[in-house]
Amino acid sequence: GSEVIVGRGLFARVPDEIAAALEAEGFKASKFVIISDETVWGLYGAKLVAAFETKGIFPLHFAVKPGEKSKDRRVKEAVEDYMLANRCVRDTCVVALGGGVVGDLSGYVAA
C-alpha cells in the first residue's frame, strides 16, 4: 500500500523512505536519477539533492519543460539518452520530483 506523508521538513526523510521501500523489495539501487520539471526543480531540487548527499548519495537529475508537451516520446528519449550517457542500468532508481506529467514521464522511463 501507499502512504501519504504531509508536513514540513520532509525532504530530509526522502532518501531514507526510498531506501526502506527498496530494501523491503530486496532491491539496492546503484544510482538515483531525479526527474522534475524546470519550475519544481528550481524550487525544490537543491533541497532534495542535499538530502541525498547527506546520505552519501549523489543523484543525477533531469529537468523537463513544465506542461503536457513534455509527456512526449522525444522527451522520454532525451531522458533515457541522458541516463544511458551516465551509465544508468536496470538497478537505477528513478525519483519523480513533482506530479502529473513528471510522475507519468518518470514511470514510463522507469519501466
PDB file of C-alpha atoms in Angstrom:
ATOM      1  CA  GLY A   1       0.000   0.000   0.000  1.00  0.00           C
ATOM      2  CA  SER A   2       0.899   3.599  -0.388  1.00  0.00           C
ATOM      3  CA  GLU A   3       1.482   6.102   2.345  1.00  0.00           C
ATOM      4  CA  VAL A   4       0.996   9.856   2.079  1.00  0.00           C
ATOM      5  CA  ILE A   5       3.077  11.981   4.425  1.00  0.00           C
ATOM      6  CA  VAL A   6       2.314  15.682   4.822  1.00  0.00           C
ATOM      7  CA  GLY A   7       4.402  18.113   6.848  1.00  0.00           C
ATOM      8  CA  ARG A   8       7.352  20.468   6.983  1.00  0.00           C
ATOM      9  CA  GLY A   9      10.958  19.462   6.503  1.00  0.00           C
ATOM     10  CA  LEU A  10      10.152  16.185   4.781  1.00  0.00           C
ATOM     11  CA  PHE A  11      12.891  16.399   2.142  1.00  0.00           C
ATOM     12  CA  ALA A  12      15.412  15.162   4.716  1.00  0.00           C
ATOM     13  CA  ARG A  13      13.383  11.940   5.050  1.00  0.00           C
ATOM     14  CA  VAL A  14      13.090  11.150   1.353  1.00  0.00           C
ATOM     15  CA  PRO A  15      16.343   9.152   0.937  1.00  0.00           C
ATOM     16  CA  ASP A  16      15.574   7.005   3.989  1.00  0.00           C
ATOM     17  CA  GLU A  17      11.982   6.425   2.874  1.00  0.00           C
ATOM     18  CA  ILE A  18      13.147   5.367  -0.595  1.00  0.00           C
ATOM     19  CA  ALA A  19      15.886   3.132   0.828  1.00  0.00           C
ATOM     20  CA  ALA A  20      13.373   1.428   3.129  1.00  0.00           C
ATOM     21  CA  ALA A  21      10.948   0.853   0.254  1.00  0.00           C
ATOM     22  CA  LEU A  22      13.697  -0.572  -1.940  1.00  0.00           C
ATOM     23  CA  GLU A  23      15.016  -2.780   0.852  1.00  0.00           C
ATOM     24  CA  ALA A  24      11.522  -4.137   1.503  1.00  0.00           C
ATOM     25  CA  GLU A  25      11.516  -5.334  -2.113  1.00  0.00           C
ATOM     26  CA  GLY A  26      15.045  -6.773  -1.859  1.00  0.00           C
ATOM     27  CA  PHE A  27      16.427  -4.111  -4.195  1.00  0.00           C
ATOM     28  CA  LYS A  28      19.531  -1.943  -3.910  1.00  0.00           C
ATOM     29  CA  ALA A  29      19.967   0.944  -6.346  1.00  0.00           C
ATOM     30  CA  SER A  30      23.349   1.647  -7.914  1.00  0.00           C
ATOM     31  CA  LYS A  31      22.302   5.157  -8.958  1.00  0.00           C
ATOM     32  CA  PHE A  32      19.462   7.597  -8.449  1.00  0.00           C
ATOM     33  CA  VAL A  33      18.015   9.917 -11.093  1.00  0.00           C
ATOM     34  CA  ILE A  34      15.645  12.701 -10.107  1.00  0.00           C
ATOM     35  CA  ILE A  35      13.245  13.747 -12.863  1.00  0.00           C
ATOM     36  CA  SER A  36      11.408  17.032 -12.462  1.00  0.00           C
ATOM     37  CA  ASP A  37      10.150  19.968 -14.442  1.00  0.00           C
ATOM     38  CA  GLU A  38      12.169  23.170 -14.545  1.00  0.00           C
ATOM     39  CA  THR A  39       9.784  25.047 -12.241  1.00  0.00           C
ATOM     40  CA  VAL A  40       9.654  22.438  -9.475  1.00  0.00           C
ATOM     41  CA  TRP A  41      13.363  21.740  -9.841  1.00  0.00           C
ATOM     42  CA  GLY A  42      14.121  25.428  -9.331  1.00  0.00           C
ATOM     43  CA  LEU A  43      12.027  25.496  -6.167  1.00  0.00           C
ATOM     44  CA  TYR A  44      12.949  22.176  -4.550  1.00  0.00           C
ATOM     45  CA  GLY A  45      15.723  20.437  -6.467  1.00  0.00           C
ATOM     46  CA  ALA A  46      18.616  21.654  -4.329  1.00  0.00           C
ATOM     47  CA  LYS A  47      16.820  20.598  -1.125  1.00  0.00           C
ATOM     48  CA  LEU A  48      16.228  17.087  -2.407  1.00  0.00           C
ATOM     49  CA  VAL A  49      19.779  16.714  -3.714  1.00  0.00           C
ATOM     50  CA  ALA A  50      21.143  17.950  -0.365  1.00  0.00           C
ATOM     51  CA  ALA A  51      19.053  15.335   1.451  1.00  0.00           C
ATOM     52  CA  PHE A  52      20.525  12.573  -0.711  1.00  0.00           C
ATOM     53  CA  GLU A  53      24.048  13.947  -0.347  1.00  0.00           C
ATOM     54  CA  THR A  54      23.841  13.795   3.457  1.00  0.00           C
ATOM     55  CA  LYS A  55      23.424  10.024   2.975  1.00  0.00           C
ATOM     56  CA  GLY A  56      26.439   9.814   0.651  1.00  0.00           C
ATOM     57  CA  ILE A  57      24.254   9.530  -2.456  1.00  0.00           C
ATOM     58  CA  PHE A  58      24.915  11.901  -5.349  1.00  0.00           C
ATOM     59  CA  PRO A  59      21.864  11.720  -7.617  1.00  0.00           C
ATOM     60  CA  LEU A  60      21.724  12.704 -11.242  1.00  0.00           C
ATOM     61  CA  HIS A  61      18.881  14.953 -12.328  1.00  0.00           C
ATOM     62  CA  PHE A  62      16.989  15.799 -15.475  1.00  0.00           C
ATOM     63  CA  ALA A  63      14.559  18.717 -15.715  1.00  0.00           C
ATOM     64  CA  VAL A  64      11.959  18.975 -18.469  1.00  0.00           C
ATOM     65  CA  LYS A  65       9.872  21.927 -19.593  1.00  0.00           C
ATOM     66  CA  PRO A  66       6.701  22.254 -17.499  1.00  0.00           C
ATOM     67  CA  GLY A  67       3.402  21.184 -19.025  1.00  0.00           C
ATOM     68  CA  GLU A  68       1.720  18.448 -21.018  1.00  0.00           C
ATOM     69  CA  LYS A  69       4.021  18.904 -24.017  1.00  0.00           C
ATOM     70  CA  SER A  70       6.754  17.186 -22.002  1.00  0.00           C
ATOM     71  CA  LYS A  71       4.708  13.976 -21.958  1.00  0.00           C
ATOM     72  CA  ASP A  72       6.172  13.069 -25.325  1.00  0.00           C
ATOM     73  CA  ARG A  73       8.263  10.277 -26.826  1.00  0.00           C
ATOM     74  CA  ARG A  74      11.054  12.700 -27.740  1.00  0.00           C
ATOM     75  CA  VAL A  75      11.287  13.928 -24.151  1.00  0.00           C
ATOM     76  CA  LYS A  76      11.270  10.335 -22.871  1.00  0.00           C
ATOM     77  CA  GLU A  77      14.033   9.551 -25.349  1.00  0.00           C
ATOM     78  CA  ALA A  78      16.061  12.555 -24.110  1.00  0.00           C
ATOM     79  CA  VAL A  79      15.760  11.370 -20.511  1.00  0.00           C
ATOM     80  CA  GLU A  80      16.749   7.822 -21.476  1.00  0.00           C
ATOM     81  CA  ASP A  81      19.704   9.078 -23.541  1.00  0.00           C
ATOM     82  CA  TYR A  82      20.847  11.146 -20.550  1.00  0.00           C
ATOM     83  CA  MET A  83      20.585   8.111 -18.293  1.00  0.00           C
ATOM     84  CA  LEU A  84      22.467   5.883 -20.748  1.00  0.00           C
ATOM     85  CA  ALA A  85      25.192   8.522 -21.144  1.00  0.00           C
ATOM     86  CA  ASN A  86      25.542   8.461 -17.338  1.00  0.00           C
ATOM     87  CA  ARG A  87      25.746   4.659 -17.290  1.00  0.00           C
ATOM     88  CA  CYS A  88      22.421   4.061 -15.620  1.00  0.00           C
ATOM     89  CA  VAL A  89      21.346   0.435 -15.732  1.00  0.00           C
ATOM     90  CA  ARG A  90      18.466  -1.728 -14.524  1.00  0.00           C
ATOM     91  CA  ASP A  91      19.130  -1.077 -10.849  1.00  0.00           C
ATOM     92  CA  THR A  92      18.880   2.702 -11.200  1.00  0.00           C
ATOM     93  CA  CYS A  93      16.161   4.241  -9.039  1.00  0.00           C
ATOM     94  CA  VAL A  94      14.083   6.911 -10.784  1.00  0.00           C
ATOM     95  CA  VAL A  95      12.702   9.546  -8.411  1.00  0.00           C
ATOM     96  CA  ALA A  96       9.887  11.843  -9.575  1.00  0.00           C
ATOM     97  CA  LEU A  97      10.041  15.322  -8.050  1.00  0.00           C
ATOM     98  CA  GLY A  98       6.598  16.599  -8.926  1.00  0.00           C
ATOM     99  CA  GLY A  99       3.355  15.116 -10.102  1.00  0.00           C
ATOM    100  CA  GLY A 100       1.243  14.914 -13.215  1.00  0.00           C
ATOM    101  CA  VAL A 101       3.464  14.951 -16.278  1.00  0.00           C
ATOM    102  CA  VAL A 102       6.622  14.376 -14.215  1.00  0.00           C
ATOM    103  CA  GLY A 103       5.085  11.370 -12.470  1.00  0.00           C
ATOM    104  CA  ASP A 104       3.880   9.888 -15.740  1.00  0.00           C
ATOM    105  CA  LEU A 105       7.174  10.510 -17.534  1.00  0.00           C
ATOM    106  CA  SER A 106       9.191   9.077 -14.623  1.00  0.00           C
ATOM    107  CA  GLY A 107       7.014   5.968 -14.653  1.00  0.00           C
ATOM    108  CA  TYR A 108       7.477   5.497 -18.391  1.00  0.00           C
ATOM    109  CA  VAL A 109      11.249   5.870 -18.079  1.00  0.00           C
ATOM    110  CA  ALA A 110      11.482   3.557 -15.063  1.00  0.00           C
ATOM    111  CA  ALA A 111       9.541   0.852 -16.887  1.00  0.00           C
TER     112      ALA A 111
END
